[in-house]
Amino acid sequence: IRTLLDAFRLTARPEYLETAQLVARRWIRECLHAERSAVIWSDHITALRALTFCQLWVASKGDAGTSPPLASELFVALERHAVRLAHPRFHRPEHNHGVTQAYALLALGVCLNPHPEAHEWMRLGRERVEAQMRDNVSSEGAHLEHSPAYQLYVLLQFISAARFARAHCMPLSADFEERLRTMILCSAHMLRPD
């Protein structure tokens, strides 16, 4: 779905969006209410899929040809992801997955704005993004997992979350932004040849 949405954004060819919608509809019908596999609702894939479904939601809203059934099915799917991501036992606060989960919950709250729980999901997502930065990134800008690959992955998620929050008029704290700048410098230092 993500690849198809990227192609749609680059070319504006409707067949890419239509195919992304078909794939999403198939997943929703086959997997949304399935609990048979831990992989379907793993803590990381749930967050990544939620972000992708949010992107599909936004792209589809701009498409006059979006069918009402897909809109309602996608809304239900987004809601189910938000409920799961908001649950305290599902959250991974001491892990890179927790960053993605927090960012996804923030995005879901924005996408589902008419939903009665949307503001709570936005608040909780924002709070968790802030906590992930505060608790899992040292004052020198190193992520606690001490892996250059995870450092860059988490950095990208934090940058995306910060941009998203700014774009929706709810910027993250000055402390978050300062630690983010430190994390960028630390990441650049890790990539030096020596």
CSV table of C-alpha atoms in Angstrom, one decimal:
chain,number,residue,atom,x,y,z
A,1,ILE,CA,0.0,0.0,0.0
A,2,ARG,CA,2.8,2.4,0.9
A,3,THR,CA,4.6,1.8,-2.4
A,4,LEU,CA,1.3,2.3,-4.3
A,5,LEU,CA,0.7,5.6,-2.4
A,6,ASP,CA,4.2,6.8,-3.2
A,7,ALA,CA,3.6,6.1,-6.9
A,8,PHE,CA,0.2,7.9,-6.7
A,9,ARG,CA,1.8,10.9,-5.1
A,10,LEU,CA,4.6,11.0,-7.7
A,11,THR,CA,2.4,10.5,-10.8
A,12,ALA,CA,-1.2,11.4,-9.8
A,13,ARG,CA,-2.3,8.3,-11.7
A,14,PRO,CA,-5.6,7.1,-10.1
A,15,GLU,CA,-4.9,3.4,-10.8
A,16,TYR,CA,-2.2,3.5,-8.1
A,17,LEU,CA,-4.6,4.8,-5.5
A,18,GLU,CA,-7.4,2.4,-6.6
A,19,THR,CA,-5.0,-0.5,-6.3
A,20,ALA,CA,-3.9,0.6,-2.8
A,21,GLN,CA,-7.6,0.8,-1.8
A,22,LEU,CA,-8.2,-2.7,-3.2
A,23,VAL,CA,-5.3,-4.1,-1.2
A,24,ALA,CA,-6.4,-2.3,2.0
A,25,ARG,CA,-10.0,-3.5,1.5
A,26,ARG,CA,-8.7,-7.1,1.1
A,27,TRP,CA,-6.6,-6.8,4.3
A,28,ILE,CA,-9.5,-5.3,6.2
A,29,ARG,CA,-11.9,-8.1,5.2
A,30,GLU,CA,-9.4,-10.9,5.8
A,31,CYS,CA,-7.4,-9.7,8.9
A,32,LEU,CA,-9.0,-6.8,10.7
A,33,HIS,CA,-11.0,-8.9,13.1
A,34,ALA,CA,-8.6,-11.9,13.0
A,35,GLU,CA,-6.8,-12.8,16.2
A,36,ARG,CA,-5.4,-16.1,14.9
A,37,SER,CA,-1.9,-14.8,14.3
A,38,ALA,CA,0.3,-12.7,16.7
A,39,VAL,CA,2.0,-11.3,13.6
A,40,ILE,CA,-1.2,-9.5,12.4
A,41,TRP,CA,-1.3,-7.5,15.7
A,42,SER,CA,2.4,-7.4,16.7
A,43,ASP,CA,3.3,-4.2,18.5
A,44,HIS,CA,5.4,-2.9,15.6
A,45,ILE,CA,3.5,-3.9,12.5
A,46,THR,CA,0.3,-2.5,14.1
A,47,ALA,CA,1.9,0.9,14.3
A,48,LEU,CA,3.5,0.8,10.9
A,49,ARG,CA,0.2,-0.3,9.3
A,50,ALA,CA,-1.7,2.4,11.2
A,51,LEU,CA,0.6,5.0,9.7
A,52,THR,CA,0.1,3.6,6.2
A,53,PHE,CA,-3.7,3.4,6.6
A,54,CYS,CA,-3.6,7.1,7.8
A,55,GLN,CA,-1.8,8.0,4.5
A,56,LEU,CA,-4.4,6.0,2.5
A,57,TRP,CA,-7.2,7.8,4.4
A,58,VAL,CA,-5.8,11.2,3.5
A,59,ALA,CA,-5.1,10.3,-0.1
A,60,SER,CA,-8.6,8.8,-0.5
A,61,LYS,CA,-10.3,11.8,1.0
A,62,GLY,CA,-8.9,13.9,-1.8
A,63,ASP,CA,-10.1,11.4,-4.4
A,64,ALA,CA,-13.7,12.2,-5.6
A,65,GLY,CA,-14.0,8.5,-6.7
A,66,THR,CA,-13.6,7.0,-3.2
A,67,SER,CA,-16.6,4.8,-2.5
A,68,PRO,CA,-18.4,5.2,0.8
A,69,PRO,CA,-18.0,1.5,1.7
A,70,LEU,CA,-14.2,1.9,1.7
A,71,ALA,CA,-14.4,5.1,3.7
A,72,SER,CA,-16.4,3.4,6.4
A,73,GLU,CA,-14.3,0.2,6.4
A,74,LEU,CA,-11.1,2.2,6.6
A,75,PHE,CA,-12.5,4.3,9.4
A,76,VAL,CA,-13.3,1.2,11.4
A,77,ALA,CA,-9.8,-0.2,10.7
A,78,LEU,CA,-8.2,3.1,11.9
A,79,GLU,CA,-10.3,3.1,15.0
A,80,ARG,CA,-9.4,-0.5,15.8
A,81,HIS,CA,-5.7,0.4,15.4
A,82,ALA,CA,-6.1,3.4,17.7
A,83,VAL,CA,-7.8,1.4,20.4
A,84,ARG,CA,-5.1,-1.2,20.4
A,85,LEU,CA,-2.2,1.3,20.3
A,86,ALA,CA,-3.7,3.4,23.1
A,87,HIS,CA,-3.9,0.4,25.4
A,88,PRO,CA,-1.2,0.7,28.1
A,89,ARG,CA,-0.2,-3.0,28.0
A,90,PHE,CA,0.3,-2.8,24.2
A,91,HIS,CA,2.7,0.1,24.4
A,92,ARG,CA,6.5,-0.6,24.4
A,93,PRO,CA,7.9,2.4,26.2
A,94,GLU,CA,11.5,1.1,26.4
A,95,HIS,CA,12.0,0.1,22.8
A,96,ASN,CA,12.2,1.7,19.3
A,97,HIS,CA,8.7,0.2,18.6
A,98,GLY,CA,7.3,2.5,21.2
A,99,VAL,CA,8.4,5.5,19.2
A,100,THR,CA,6.5,4.3,16.1
A,101,GLN,CA,3.5,3.4,18.3
A,102,ALA,CA,3.4,6.9,19.8
A,103,TYR,CA,3.7,8.6,16.4
A,104,ALA,CA,1.0,6.3,14.9
A,105,LEU,CA,-1.4,7.1,17.8
A,106,LEU,CA,-0.8,10.8,17.2
A,107,ALA,CA,-1.5,10.4,13.5
A,108,LEU,CA,-4.6,8.3,14.2
A,109,GLY,CA,-6.0,11.0,16.5
A,110,VAL,CA,-5.7,13.6,13.8
A,111,CYS,CA,-7.1,11.4,11.0
A,112,LEU,CA,-10.1,10.3,13.1
A,113,ASN,CA,-10.8,13.8,14.4
A,114,PRO,CA,-14.7,13.4,14.4
A,115,HIS,CA,-14.3,10.4,16.7
A,116,PRO,CA,-15.1,11.0,20.4
A,117,GLU,CA,-11.8,9.5,21.5
A,118,ALA,CA,-9.7,11.3,18.8
A,119,HIS,CA,-8.4,14.1,21.1
A,120,GLU,CA,-7.5,11.6,23.8
A,121,TRP,CA,-5.5,9.6,21.2
A,122,MET,CA,-3.7,12.8,20.0
A,123,ARG,CA,-2.9,13.8,23.6
A,124,LEU,CA,-1.7,10.3,24.5
A,125,GLY,CA,0.4,10.0,21.3
A,126,ARG,CA,2.0,13.4,21.8
A,127,GLU,CA,2.7,12.5,25.5
A,128,ARG,CA,4.3,9.2,24.5
A,129,VAL,CA,6.4,10.7,21.8
A,130,GLU,CA,7.7,13.3,24.3
A,131,ALA,CA,8.4,10.5,26.9
A,132,GLN,CA,10.1,8.3,24.3
A,133,MET,CA,12.6,11.1,23.6
A,134,ARG,CA,13.1,12.1,27.3
A,135,ASP,CA,13.5,8.5,28.6
A,136,ASN,CA,15.2,6.7,25.7
A,137,VAL,CA,17.6,9.2,24.2
A,138,SER,CA,20.6,10.3,26.3
A,139,SER,CA,21.5,14.0,26.7
A,140,GLU,CA,24.3,13.3,24.2
A,141,GLY,CA,21.7,12.2,21.7
A,142,ALA,CA,22.2,8.4,21.6
A,143,HIS,CA,19.2,6.1,21.6
A,144,LEU,CA,19.3,3.5,24.4
A,145,GLU,CA,19.5,0.6,22.0
A,146,HIS,CA,23.0,1.6,21.0
A,147,SER,CA,22.8,0.5,17.4
A,148,PRO,CA,23.6,2.9,14.5
A,149,ALA,CA,20.7,1.3,12.5
A,150,TYR,CA,18.2,1.8,15.3
A,151,GLN,CA,19.6,5.3,16.0
A,152,LEU,CA,18.8,6.3,12.5
A,153,TYR,CA,15.4,4.6,12.4
A,154,VAL,CA,14.3,6.2,15.6
A,155,LEU,CA,15.7,9.6,14.5
A,156,LEU,CA,13.6,9.4,11.3
A,157,GLN,CA,10.5,8.5,13.3
A,158,PHE,CA,11.1,11.4,15.7
A,159,ILE,CA,11.7,13.8,12.8
A,160,SER,CA,8.5,12.6,11.1
A,161,ALA,CA,6.5,12.9,14.3
A,162,ALA,CA,7.8,16.4,14.9
A,163,ARG,CA,7.0,17.5,11.4
A,164,PHE,CA,3.5,16.0,11.7
A,165,ALA,CA,2.8,17.7,15.0
A,166,ARG,CA,4.0,21.1,13.6
A,167,ALA,CA,1.9,20.7,10.5
A,168,HIS,CA,-1.2,20.1,12.7
A,169,CYS,CA,-0.5,23.1,15.0
A,170,MET,CA,0.6,21.1,18.0
A,171,PRO,CA,4.3,21.4,18.1
A,172,LEU,CA,6.3,19.2,20.5
A,173,SER,CA,8.1,20.8,23.5
A,174,ALA,CA,11.3,22.8,23.3
A,175,ASP,CA,13.0,20.1,25.3
A,176,PHE,CA,12.0,17.5,22.6
A,177,GLU,CA,13.2,19.8,19.8
A,178,GLU,CA,16.5,20.4,21.6
A,179,ARG,CA,17.1,16.7,22.2
A,180,LEU,CA,16.1,16.0,18.6
A,181,ARG,CA,18.9,18.4,17.4
A,182,THR,CA,21.4,16.7,19.7
A,183,MET,CA,20.2,13.3,18.3
A,184,ILE,CA,20.9,14.5,14.7
A,185,LEU,CA,24.4,15.6,15.7
A,186,CYS,CA,25.1,12.3,17.5
A,187,SER,CA,23.8,10.4,14.4
A,188,ALA,CA,26.1,12.4,12.1
A,189,HIS,CA,29.0,11.6,14.4
A,190,MET,CA,28.2,7.9,14.3
A,191,LEU,CA,28.4,7.9,10.5
A,192,ARG,CA,31.9,9.3,10.4
A,193,PRO,CA,34.3,7.0,8.6
A,194,ASP,CA,36.7,6.7,11.6
